[in-house]
Short mmCIF file of C-alpha atoms in Angstrom, two decimals:
data_model
loop_
_atom_site.label_atom_id
_atom_site.label_comp_id
_atom_site.label_asym_id
_atom_site.label_seq_id
_atom_site.Cartn_x
_atom_site.Cartn_y
_atom_site.Cartn_z
CA MET A 1 0.03 3.82 86.11
CA GLU A 2 -2.90 2.60 84.02
CA THR A 3 -3.75 6.20 83.16
CA GLY A 4 -0.23 6.73 81.81
CA VAL A 5 -0.48 3.64 79.60
CA ARG A 6 -3.78 4.79 78.19
CA ALA A 7 -2.28 8.21 77.44
CA SER A 8 0.63 6.54 75.64
CA HIS A 9 -1.75 4.46 73.48
CA TRP A 10 -3.75 7.54 72.54
CA LYS A 11 -0.57 9.40 71.55
CA LEU A 12 0.39 6.55 69.22
CA PHE A 13 -3.12 6.51 67.79
CA ILE A 14 -3.07 10.26 67.10
CA LEU A 15 0.40 9.98 65.50
CA TYR A 16 -0.89 7.16 63.23
CA CYS A 17 -3.86 9.28 62.11
CA LEU A 18 -1.59 12.24 61.35
CA LEU A 19 0.66 10.04 59.23
CA ALA A 20 -2.32 8.59 57.39
CA GLU A 21 -3.64 12.09 56.75
CA GLY A 22 -0.28 13.07 55.28
CA LEU A 23 -0.50 10.21 52.78
CA THR A 24 -3.69 11.68 51.30
CA GLN A 25 -1.61 14.34 49.54
CA ASP A 26 -0.70 11.76 46.89
CA PHE A 27 -4.27 10.64 46.17
CA GLY A 28 -6.32 13.74 45.46
CA GLN A 29 -9.88 13.24 46.75
CA THR A 30 -9.15 9.90 48.51
CA GLN A 31 -10.53 9.80 52.08
CA PHE A 32 -8.89 7.92 55.00
CA ILE A 33 -10.85 6.90 58.13
CA CYS A 34 -9.03 6.47 61.43
CA THR A 35 -10.12 3.52 63.56
CA SER A 36 -9.34 3.03 67.28
CA VAL A 37 -6.97 0.21 68.12
CA PRO A 38 -7.33 -2.02 71.24
CA LYS A 39 -4.57 -1.47 73.74
CA ASP A 40 -3.42 -5.10 73.62
CA MET A 41 -3.07 -5.25 69.78
CA ASP A 42 0.01 -4.21 67.88
CA ILE A 43 -0.80 -1.06 65.92
CA CYS A 44 1.02 -2.26 62.77
CA THR A 45 -0.98 -5.50 62.73
CA ALA A 46 -4.23 -3.60 63.11
CA THR A 47 -3.25 -1.28 60.28
CA LEU A 48 -2.57 -4.15 57.91
CA GLN A 49 -5.89 -5.77 58.78
CA ASN A 50 -8.03 -2.65 58.30
CA SER A 51 -6.44 -0.73 55.40
CA VAL A 52 -4.89 -1.07 51.91
CA PRO A 53 -1.18 -0.28 51.59
CA GLY A 54 -0.59 3.19 50.14
CA GLU A 55 1.42 2.08 47.07
CA ASP A 56 -1.13 -0.57 46.10
CA LEU A 57 -3.95 1.93 46.44
CA LYS A 58 -2.13 4.48 44.32
CA THR A 59 -1.51 1.91 41.58
CA THR A 60 -5.17 0.86 41.63
CA VAL A 61 -6.36 4.45 41.27
CA MET A 62 -4.02 5.12 38.34
CA GLN A 63 -5.16 1.97 36.56
CA LEU A 64 -8.81 2.93 37.00
CA ARG A 65 -8.17 6.41 35.60
CA GLU A 66 -6.33 4.92 32.59
CA THR A 67 -9.20 2.51 31.95
CA VAL A 68 -11.76 5.33 32.01
CA LEU A 69 -9.71 7.41 29.55
CA GLN A 70 -9.34 4.46 27.18
CA GLN A 71 -13.06 3.77 27.29
CA LYS A 72 -13.86 7.39 26.53
CA GLU A 73 -11.47 7.37 23.58
CA THR A 74 -12.97 4.13 22.25
CA ILE A 75 -16.50 5.55 22.46
CA MET A 76 -15.48 8.71 20.59
CA ASN A 77 -13.77 6.68 17.87
CA GLN A 78 -16.84 4.50 17.43
CA LYS A 79 -19.13 7.53 17.13
CA GLU A 80 -16.82 9.11 14.56
CA THR A 81 -16.65 5.86 12.57
CA ILE A 82 -20.45 5.59 12.43
CA ARG A 83 -20.73 9.21 11.26
CA GLU A 84 -18.13 8.67 8.52
CA LEU A 85 -19.72 5.44 7.33
CA THR A 86 -23.18 6.97 7.24
CA SER A 87 -21.93 9.94 5.21
CA LYS A 88 -19.93 7.74 2.82
CA LEU A 89 -22.69 5.23 2.20
CA THR A 90 -25.25 8.01 1.71
CA ARG A 91 -23.05 9.52 -1.00
CA CYS A 92 -22.65 6.11 -2.64
CA GLU A 93 -26.41 5.59 -2.64
CA SER A 94 -27.02 9.02 -4.17
CA GLN A 95 -24.53 8.30 -6.96
CA SER A 96 -26.10 4.89 -7.55
CA VAL A 97 -29.57 6.42 -8.01
CA ALA A 98 -28.33 9.28 -10.20
CA GLU A 99 -26.01 7.16 -12.35
CA PRO A 100 -26.93 3.47 -12.18
CA GLY A 101 -24.13 2.45 -14.53
CA ASP A 102 -21.31 4.17 -12.63
CA SER A 103 -20.62 3.31 -9.03
CA ARG A 104 -16.91 3.38 -8.39
CA GLY A 105 -14.95 3.50 -5.18
CA GLY A 106 -11.43 3.30 -3.80
CA GLY A 107 -9.76 1.37 -1.08
CA ARG A 108 -6.81 -0.78 -0.49
CA ARG A 109 -6.60 -4.05 -2.37
CA LYS A 110 -6.50 -7.20 -0.39
CA GLU A 111 -6.37 -10.88 -1.12
CA PRO A 112 -9.68 -12.72 -1.37
CA GLY A 113 -10.81 -13.65 2.11
CA SER A 114 -12.45 -16.73 3.53
CA LYS A 115 -16.09 -17.57 2.98
CA ASN A 116 -17.16 -15.57 6.01
CA THR A 117 -16.26 -12.19 4.55
CA MET A 118 -17.92 -10.24 7.34
CA GLY A 119 -15.99 -11.89 10.15
CA ASP A 120 -17.51 -13.09 13.42
CA VAL A 121 -21.30 -12.65 13.34
CA SER A 122 -21.25 -11.80 17.05
CA ARG A 123 -19.57 -8.48 16.38
CA GLY A 124 -21.35 -5.30 17.33
CA PRO A 125 -22.99 -2.96 14.78
CA THR A 126 -20.02 -0.63 14.56
CA ASP A 127 -17.52 -3.43 13.87
CA THR A 128 -19.83 -5.01 11.32
CA LEU A 129 -20.42 -1.78 9.41
CA THR A 130 -16.72 -0.97 9.40
CA GLN A 131 -15.94 -4.41 7.96
CA LEU A 132 -18.71 -4.08 5.36
CA SER A 133 -17.43 -0.69 4.24
CA HIS A 134 -13.88 -1.99 3.88
CA THR A 135 -15.09 -5.05 1.96
CA LEU A 136 -17.13 -2.89 -0.41
CA GLN A 137 -14.19 -0.63 -1.15
CA THR A 138 -11.97 -3.66 -1.81
CA LEU A 139 -14.48 -5.18 -4.22
CA LYS A 140 -14.90 -1.89 -6.04
CA GLN A 141 -11.15 -1.57 -6.53
CA ARG A 142 -10.95 -5.09 -7.92
CA LEU A 143 -13.91 -4.32 -10.19
CA GLU A 144 -12.12 -1.24 -11.55
CA ASN A 145 -9.14 -3.45 -12.33
CA LEU A 146 -11.41 -5.82 -14.25
CA GLU A 147 -12.93 -2.86 -16.11
CA GLN A 148 -9.50 -1.86 -17.33
CA PHE A 149 -8.82 -5.46 -18.31
CA SER A 150 -12.01 -5.58 -20.36
CA ARG A 151 -11.17 -2.26 -22.06
CA ASN A 152 -7.75 -3.55 -23.05
CA ASN A 153 -9.17 -6.76 -24.49
CA SER A 154 -12.51 -5.56 -25.90
CA SER A 155 -14.03 -8.81 -24.61
CA ILE A 156 -17.82 -9.10 -24.75
CA GLN A 157 -17.77 -11.79 -22.07
CA ALA A 158 -15.60 -9.67 -19.74
CA ASN A 159 -17.94 -6.69 -20.22
CA SER A 160 -21.03 -8.74 -19.40
CA LEU A 161 -19.41 -10.12 -16.25
CA LYS A 162 -18.32 -6.63 -15.28
CA ASP A 163 -21.88 -5.34 -15.63
CA LEU A 164 -23.20 -8.22 -13.52
CA LEU A 165 -20.69 -7.54 -10.77
CA GLN A 166 -21.43 -3.82 -10.89
CA ASN A 167 -25.14 -4.48 -10.36
CA LYS A 168 -24.37 -6.75 -7.43
CA ILE A 169 -22.29 -4.04 -5.76
CA ASP A 170 -25.08 -1.50 -6.30
CA ASP A 171 -27.56 -3.83 -4.62
CA LEU A 172 -25.15 -4.51 -1.78
CA GLU A 173 -24.68 -0.79 -1.12
CA LYS A 174 -28.42 -0.34 -0.84
CA GLN A 175 -28.62 -3.15 1.71
CA VAL A 176 -25.82 -1.64 3.80
CA LEU A 177 -27.41 1.82 3.67
CA SER A 178 -30.74 0.37 4.79
CA ARG A 179 -28.95 -1.32 7.67
CA VAL A 180 -27.35 1.96 8.74
CA ASN A 181 -30.71 3.76 8.71
CA SER A 182 -32.32 0.98 10.74
CA LEU A 183 -29.57 1.11 13.35
CA GLU A 184 -29.84 4.90 13.66
CA GLU A 185 -33.62 4.81 14.10
CA GLY A 186 -33.47 1.89 16.53
CA LYS A 187 -36.19 -0.02 14.69
CA SER A 188 -34.37 -3.22 13.78
CA GLY A 189 -34.93 -6.23 16.01
CA LEU A 190 -32.45 -9.01 16.61
CA ARG A 191 -34.19 -11.45 14.27
CA ASN A 192 -34.44 -8.93 11.43
CA GLU A 193 -30.79 -7.96 11.92
CA THR A 194 -29.66 -11.60 11.73
CA GLU A 195 -31.65 -12.23 8.54
CA GLN A 196 -30.32 -9.07 6.90
CA ARG A 197 -26.77 -9.91 7.89
CA GLY A 198 -27.22 -13.35 6.35
CA ARG A 199 -28.38 -11.87 3.05
CA VAL A 200 -25.44 -9.47 2.92
CA GLU A 201 -23.04 -12.29 3.81
CA SER A 202 -24.40 -14.46 1.01
CA THR A 203 -24.10 -11.64 -1.53
CA LEU A 204 -20.53 -10.84 -0.48
CA THR A 205 -19.49 -14.49 -0.69
CA SER A 206 -20.93 -14.85 -4.18
CA LEU A 207 -19.36 -11.57 -5.30
CA HIS A 208 -15.93 -12.52 -3.97
CA GLN A 209 -16.09 -15.85 -5.77
CA ARG A 210 -17.11 -14.37 -9.13
CA ILE A 211 -14.38 -11.73 -9.04
CA THR A 212 -11.78 -14.26 -7.93
CA ASP A 213 -12.73 -16.65 -10.75
CA LEU A 214 -12.57 -13.85 -13.31
CA GLU A 215 -9.17 -12.68 -12.05
CA LYS A 216 -7.85 -16.23 -12.07
CA GLY A 217 -9.00 -16.86 -15.62
CA GLN A 218 -7.57 -13.52 -16.75
CA LYS A 219 -4.13 -14.39 -15.38
CA GLU A 220 -4.04 -18.00 -16.61
CA ASN A 221 -4.88 -16.99 -20.18
CA ARG A 222 -2.20 -14.29 -20.36
CA PRO A 223 1.20 -14.94 -21.97
CA LEU A 224 4.01 -14.24 -19.51
CA ASP A 225 5.52 -11.45 -21.63
CA LYS A 226 2.24 -9.69 -22.51
CA PHE A 227 1.96 -7.32 -19.54
CA GLN A 228 2.76 -3.83 -18.37
CA LEU A 229 3.81 -2.35 -15.04
CA THR A 230 1.78 0.57 -13.69
CA PHE A 231 3.04 3.12 -11.14
CA PRO A 232 0.05 5.40 -10.45
CA LEU A 233 1.54 7.57 -7.69
CA ARG A 234 4.81 9.33 -6.93
CA THR A 235 5.84 7.64 -3.68
CA ASN A 236 8.99 6.30 -2.02
CA TYR A 237 7.56 2.80 -1.53
CA MET A 238 6.07 1.77 -4.90
CA TYR A 239 8.49 -0.17 -7.11
CA ALA A 240 9.28 -3.41 -8.92
CA LYS A 241 12.38 -5.55 -8.42
CA VAL A 242 14.06 -7.69 -11.05
CA LYS A 243 14.84 -11.05 -9.48
CA LYS A 244 18.21 -11.56 -11.19
CA SER A 245 21.27 -9.34 -11.16
CA LEU A 246 23.25 -8.18 -14.19
CA PRO A 247 26.56 -9.70 -15.26
CA GLU A 248 29.65 -7.63 -15.85
CA MET A 249 29.11 -5.81 -19.16
CA TYR A 250 31.48 -3.89 -21.44
CA ALA A 251 28.57 -2.81 -23.63
CA PHE A 252 24.80 -2.81 -23.34
CA THR A 253 21.50 -1.89 -24.95
CA VAL A 254 18.45 -1.08 -22.83
CA CYS A 255 15.02 -0.79 -24.49
CA MET A 256 11.44 -0.40 -23.26
CA TRP A 257 7.97 0.87 -24.02
CA ILE A 258 7.04 3.75 -21.74
CA ARG A 259 4.03 6.04 -21.20
CA SER A 260 3.76 8.99 -18.81
CA ASN A 261 2.39 12.50 -18.53
CA ALA A 262 4.04 13.26 -15.18
CA SER A 263 5.34 16.76 -14.65
CA PRO A 264 7.90 17.94 -13.79
CA GLY A 265 9.85 14.91 -14.96
CA VAL A 266 8.62 11.35 -15.39
CA GLY A 267 10.97 10.12 -12.65
CA THR A 268 13.22 7.03 -12.72
CA PRO A 269 12.17 4.21 -15.07
CA PHE A 270 15.01 2.02 -13.75
CA SER A 271 18.12 2.08 -11.58
CA TYR A 272 20.89 -0.48 -11.12
CA ALA A 273 23.03 -0.26 -7.98
CA VAL A 274 26.02 -2.31 -6.83
CA PRO A 275 27.53 -2.47 -3.33
CA THR A 276 30.20 0.14 -4.13
CA GLN A 277 28.14 2.43 -6.40
CA ALA A 278 24.43 3.35 -6.07
CA ASN A 279 24.41 5.00 -9.52
CA GLU A 280 26.03 2.22 -11.52
CA LEU A 281 23.38 2.45 -14.27
CA VAL A 282 20.36 4.78 -14.01
CA LEU A 283 17.80 6.30 -16.37
CA ILE A 284 16.14 9.34 -14.80
CA GLU A 285 14.18 12.49 -15.65
CA TRP A 286 13.98 14.54 -12.47
CA GLY A 287 12.48 17.99 -11.97
CA ASN A 288 12.93 20.31 -14.95
CA ASN A 289 16.04 18.48 -16.17
CA PRO A 290 16.02 16.48 -19.41
CA MET A 291 16.20 12.71 -19.20
CA GLU A 292 19.67 11.48 -18.28
CA ILE A 293 21.61 8.24 -18.36
CA LEU A 294 24.06 7.71 -15.46
CA ILE A 295 26.93 5.21 -15.60
CA ASN A 296 29.20 4.99 -12.56
CA ASP A 297 27.68 8.33 -11.49
CA LYS A 298 28.75 10.00 -14.77
CA VAL A 299 25.94 11.75 -16.67
CA ALA A 300 24.83 12.20 -20.27
CA LYS A 301 21.71 14.17 -21.24
CA LEU A 302 19.31 12.38 -23.57
CA PRO A 303 17.05 14.05 -26.19
CA PHE A 304 13.87 12.18 -25.20
CA LEU A 305 10.43 13.86 -25.17
CA ILE A 306 8.02 11.31 -23.78
CA ASN A 307 5.79 12.90 -21.11
CA ASP A 308 2.80 13.45 -23.43
CA GLY A 309 0.69 10.57 -22.09
CA LYS A 310 1.36 8.41 -25.19
CA TRP A 311 3.31 5.18 -25.54
CA HIS A 312 6.87 5.60 -26.80
CA HIS A 313 9.63 3.10 -27.51
CA ILE A 314 13.06 4.18 -26.25
CA CYS A 315 16.51 2.56 -26.43
CA VAL A 316 19.95 3.54 -25.12
CA THR A 317 23.15 1.86 -26.28
CA TRP A 318 26.64 2.20 -24.77
CA THR A 319 30.11 0.75 -25.11
CA THR A 320 32.92 1.06 -22.61
CA ARG A 321 35.40 1.93 -25.36
CA ASP A 322 35.47 5.74 -25.42
CA GLY A 323 32.14 5.72 -23.57
CA VAL A 324 30.12 6.07 -26.79
CA TRP A 325 26.32 6.19 -26.38
CA GLU A 326 23.28 6.45 -28.66
CA ALA A 327 19.65 7.32 -27.91
CA PHE A 328 16.66 6.11 -29.95
CA GLN A 329 13.01 7.17 -29.64
CA ASP A 330 10.28 5.35 -31.60
CA GLY A 331 12.91 3.59 -33.74
CA VAL A 332 14.76 6.76 -34.76
CA MET A 333 18.17 7.87 -33.44
CA ARG A 334 17.73 11.19 -31.62
CA GLY A 335 21.23 11.74 -30.26
CA THR A 336 24.72 10.36 -29.68
CA GLY A 337 27.80 11.20 -27.63
CA GLU A 338 31.00 9.86 -26.06
CA ASN A 339 33.19 9.99 -22.94
CA LEU A 340 30.42 8.59 -20.77
CA ALA A 341 32.31 6.57 -18.12
CA PRO A 342 34.87 5.31 -20.68
CA TYR A 343 36.57 2.01 -19.96
CA HIS A 344 34.41 1.34 -16.93
CA PRO A 345 32.58 -1.99 -17.20
CA ILE A 346 29.12 -2.30 -15.66
CA LYS A 347 29.70 -4.30 -12.49
CA SER A 348 27.88 -7.46 -11.50
CA HIS A 349 26.17 -8.56 -8.26
CA GLY A 350 23.91 -5.52 -8.07
CA MET A 351 20.18 -4.88 -7.78
CA LEU A 352 17.91 -3.73 -10.62
CA ILE A 353 14.88 -1.68 -9.52
CA LEU A 354 12.08 -0.41 -11.78
CA GLY A 355 10.31 2.79 -10.80
CA GLN A 356 12.73 4.15 -8.15
CA GLU A 357 16.21 5.65 -7.89
CA GLN A 358 18.44 3.92 -5.36
CA ASP A 359 20.57 5.92 -2.95
CA THR A 360 21.68 2.68 -1.29
CA LEU A 361 21.68 -0.88 -2.58
CA GLY A 362 18.00 -1.79 -2.87
CA GLY A 363 16.70 1.26 -0.98
CA GLY A 364 17.04 4.93 -0.10
CA PHE A 365 14.15 5.85 -2.40
CA ASP A 366 13.13 9.50 -2.86
CA ALA A 367 9.50 10.17 -3.79
CA THR A 368 10.46 13.18 -5.93
CA GLN A 369 12.51 10.86 -8.19
CA ALA A 370 9.91 8.06 -8.47
CA PHE A 371 8.54 7.06 -11.85
CA VAL A 372 4.87 7.76 -12.56
CA GLY A 373 3.28 6.01 -15.52
CA ASP A 374 3.39 2.67 -17.35
CA MET A 375 6.19 0.59 -18.82
CA SER A 376 6.49 -2.65 -20.74
CA ASN A 377 8.87 -4.81 -22.78
CA PHE A 378 11.94 -3.85 -20.75
CA HIS A 379 14.91 -5.73 -22.23
CA ILE A 380 18.69 -5.62 -21.71
CA TRP A 381 21.43 -6.94 -24.00
CA ASP A 382 25.16 -7.14 -23.28
CA ARG A 383 26.00 -5.70 -26.69
CA LYS A 384 25.19 -2.69 -28.84
CA LEU A 385 22.18 -3.39 -31.05
CA THR A 386 22.20 -2.17 -34.64
CA VAL A 387 19.92 0.55 -35.97
CA GLY A 388 17.90 -2.08 -37.83
CA GLU A 389 17.45 -4.25 -34.74
CA ILE A 390 16.19 -1.29 -32.73
CA TYR A 391 13.79 -0.33 -35.53
CA ASN A 392 12.37 -3.87 -35.51
CA LEU A 393 11.70 -3.55 -31.77
CA ALA A 394 9.97 -0.17 -32.13
CA THR A 395 7.74 -1.40 -34.95
CA CYS A 396 7.05 -4.81 -33.36
CA SER A 397 8.51 -6.67 -36.30
CA SER A 398 8.46 -10.45 -36.24
CA LYS A 399 12.25 -10.21 -36.36
CA ALA A 400 12.38 -8.32 -33.04
CA GLN A 401 14.67 -9.92 -30.47
CA VAL A 402 14.43 -10.28 -26.71
CA GLY A 403 17.15 -9.33 -24.26
CA ASN A 404 19.86 -11.91 -23.67
CA VAL A 405 20.72 -10.43 -20.25
CA PHE A 406 17.18 -9.70 -19.12
CA SER A 407 13.96 -10.37 -21.01
CA TRP A 408 10.50 -9.11 -20.08
CA THR A 409 8.54 -11.80 -18.23
CA GLU A 410 6.13 -11.73 -15.29
CA THR A 411 7.95 -14.44 -13.39
CA GLY A 412 11.16 -12.39 -13.39
CA ILE A 413 9.70 -9.35 -11.61
CA ASP A 414 8.17 -8.78 -8.18
CA VAL A 415 6.05 -5.69 -7.45
CA TYR A 416 5.75 -3.80 -4.16
CA GLY A 417 3.87 -0.92 -2.53
CA GLY A 418 0.92 -0.75 -4.93
CA ALA A 419 2.67 -1.10 -8.29
CA SER A 420 0.63 -3.50 -10.43
CA LYS A 421 0.79 -5.74 -13.50
CA TRP A 422 -1.81 -5.53 -16.30
CA GLN A 423 -2.29 -7.37 -19.55
CA PHE A 424 -0.67 -5.46 -22.37
CA GLU A 425 0.56 -6.21 -25.87
CA ALA A 426 3.00 -3.85 -27.55
CA CYS A 427 1.98 -2.21 -30.82
CA ARG A 428 -1.71 -3.03 -30.33
CA GLN A 429 -3.87 0.04 -29.69
CA LEU A 430 -1.04 1.69 -27.76
CA ASN A 431 -2.52 5.17 -27.90
#
């Protein structure tokens, strides 16, 4: 009888091992070890005490594999970042030595940061160098902006500050390059690294403060109407939005200064859309077509020639009666017509966008129709201006009027996507 019981226990043990072996098909190279079970112990209890459940083990293995893959990817990204930074900073250093007065760079603009411009000092070398590179590119972009400001104003003080900031950036680049070389050669100790990081941090803080002060003074001293909008790229995200809508109008005059050399077509200087009509009022030069004015999606071709890279003053007038329109360039009438959306008043409660054509209210931008260039002194009246009034605007006469529907002011316009505002005064060294 005892022999039969023992045989029964061994059969159960063998069956358990076979089942465990079958589970290994889900776990690749995982190895299971069969352990004998005392005859008086329940086999399920022994299994729970001496093994990990199959589902838990499978989950653990998958998590470990995912962790390894993520670590490998992180290491590769860090190596690539170091290579790119080393190459970029080496090129910057070469340019600085060859041309000490010209050391320009790009990068996305960002708001001035806190005093600790490098971030947490406990970061590793790769994080620190990445942050330094980004900070340098940001400062260079802001310096280029200040260079343009100084050119527009011919200010001796602005030029001297610009030169000082340029020299500081050159010195900073040399420090960063030296740091990269030291890291690659493995010769920098912890103490030397901390001291060098402190010097770079101090320089960055000082540089940020000087640029911020200069930018602040530049903006505070600028009249609100003495500015231009710049759209440097043809994108579907760069635009300016007028904060107020237009009233219902049975006539209008739209005037502006504009400069562009974009080809083909300068794009869309402005578009006004209402909930029921995306093309309520649009000025556009798209592809190889001439510039057009759209009212309620009706089109008239305008005789403007402005894509020569020079500043031009343009005006368009319109009245709902018979849809009569007139087009003026540089104070001179260049064309006229009628039957442009006759007896259709311009509707209110819409959205006025500068630099993009709207396919939907406030959106649906198409990069191929975006404006590329500069504009200023954009004004709208709810009446038809006379020939003399338009001539006064084009020649910057003291008798020139401002729009009674919309007048050009910085506080009335928000910019998005990289469009920018610069100091500008009409009729003063325009070309």
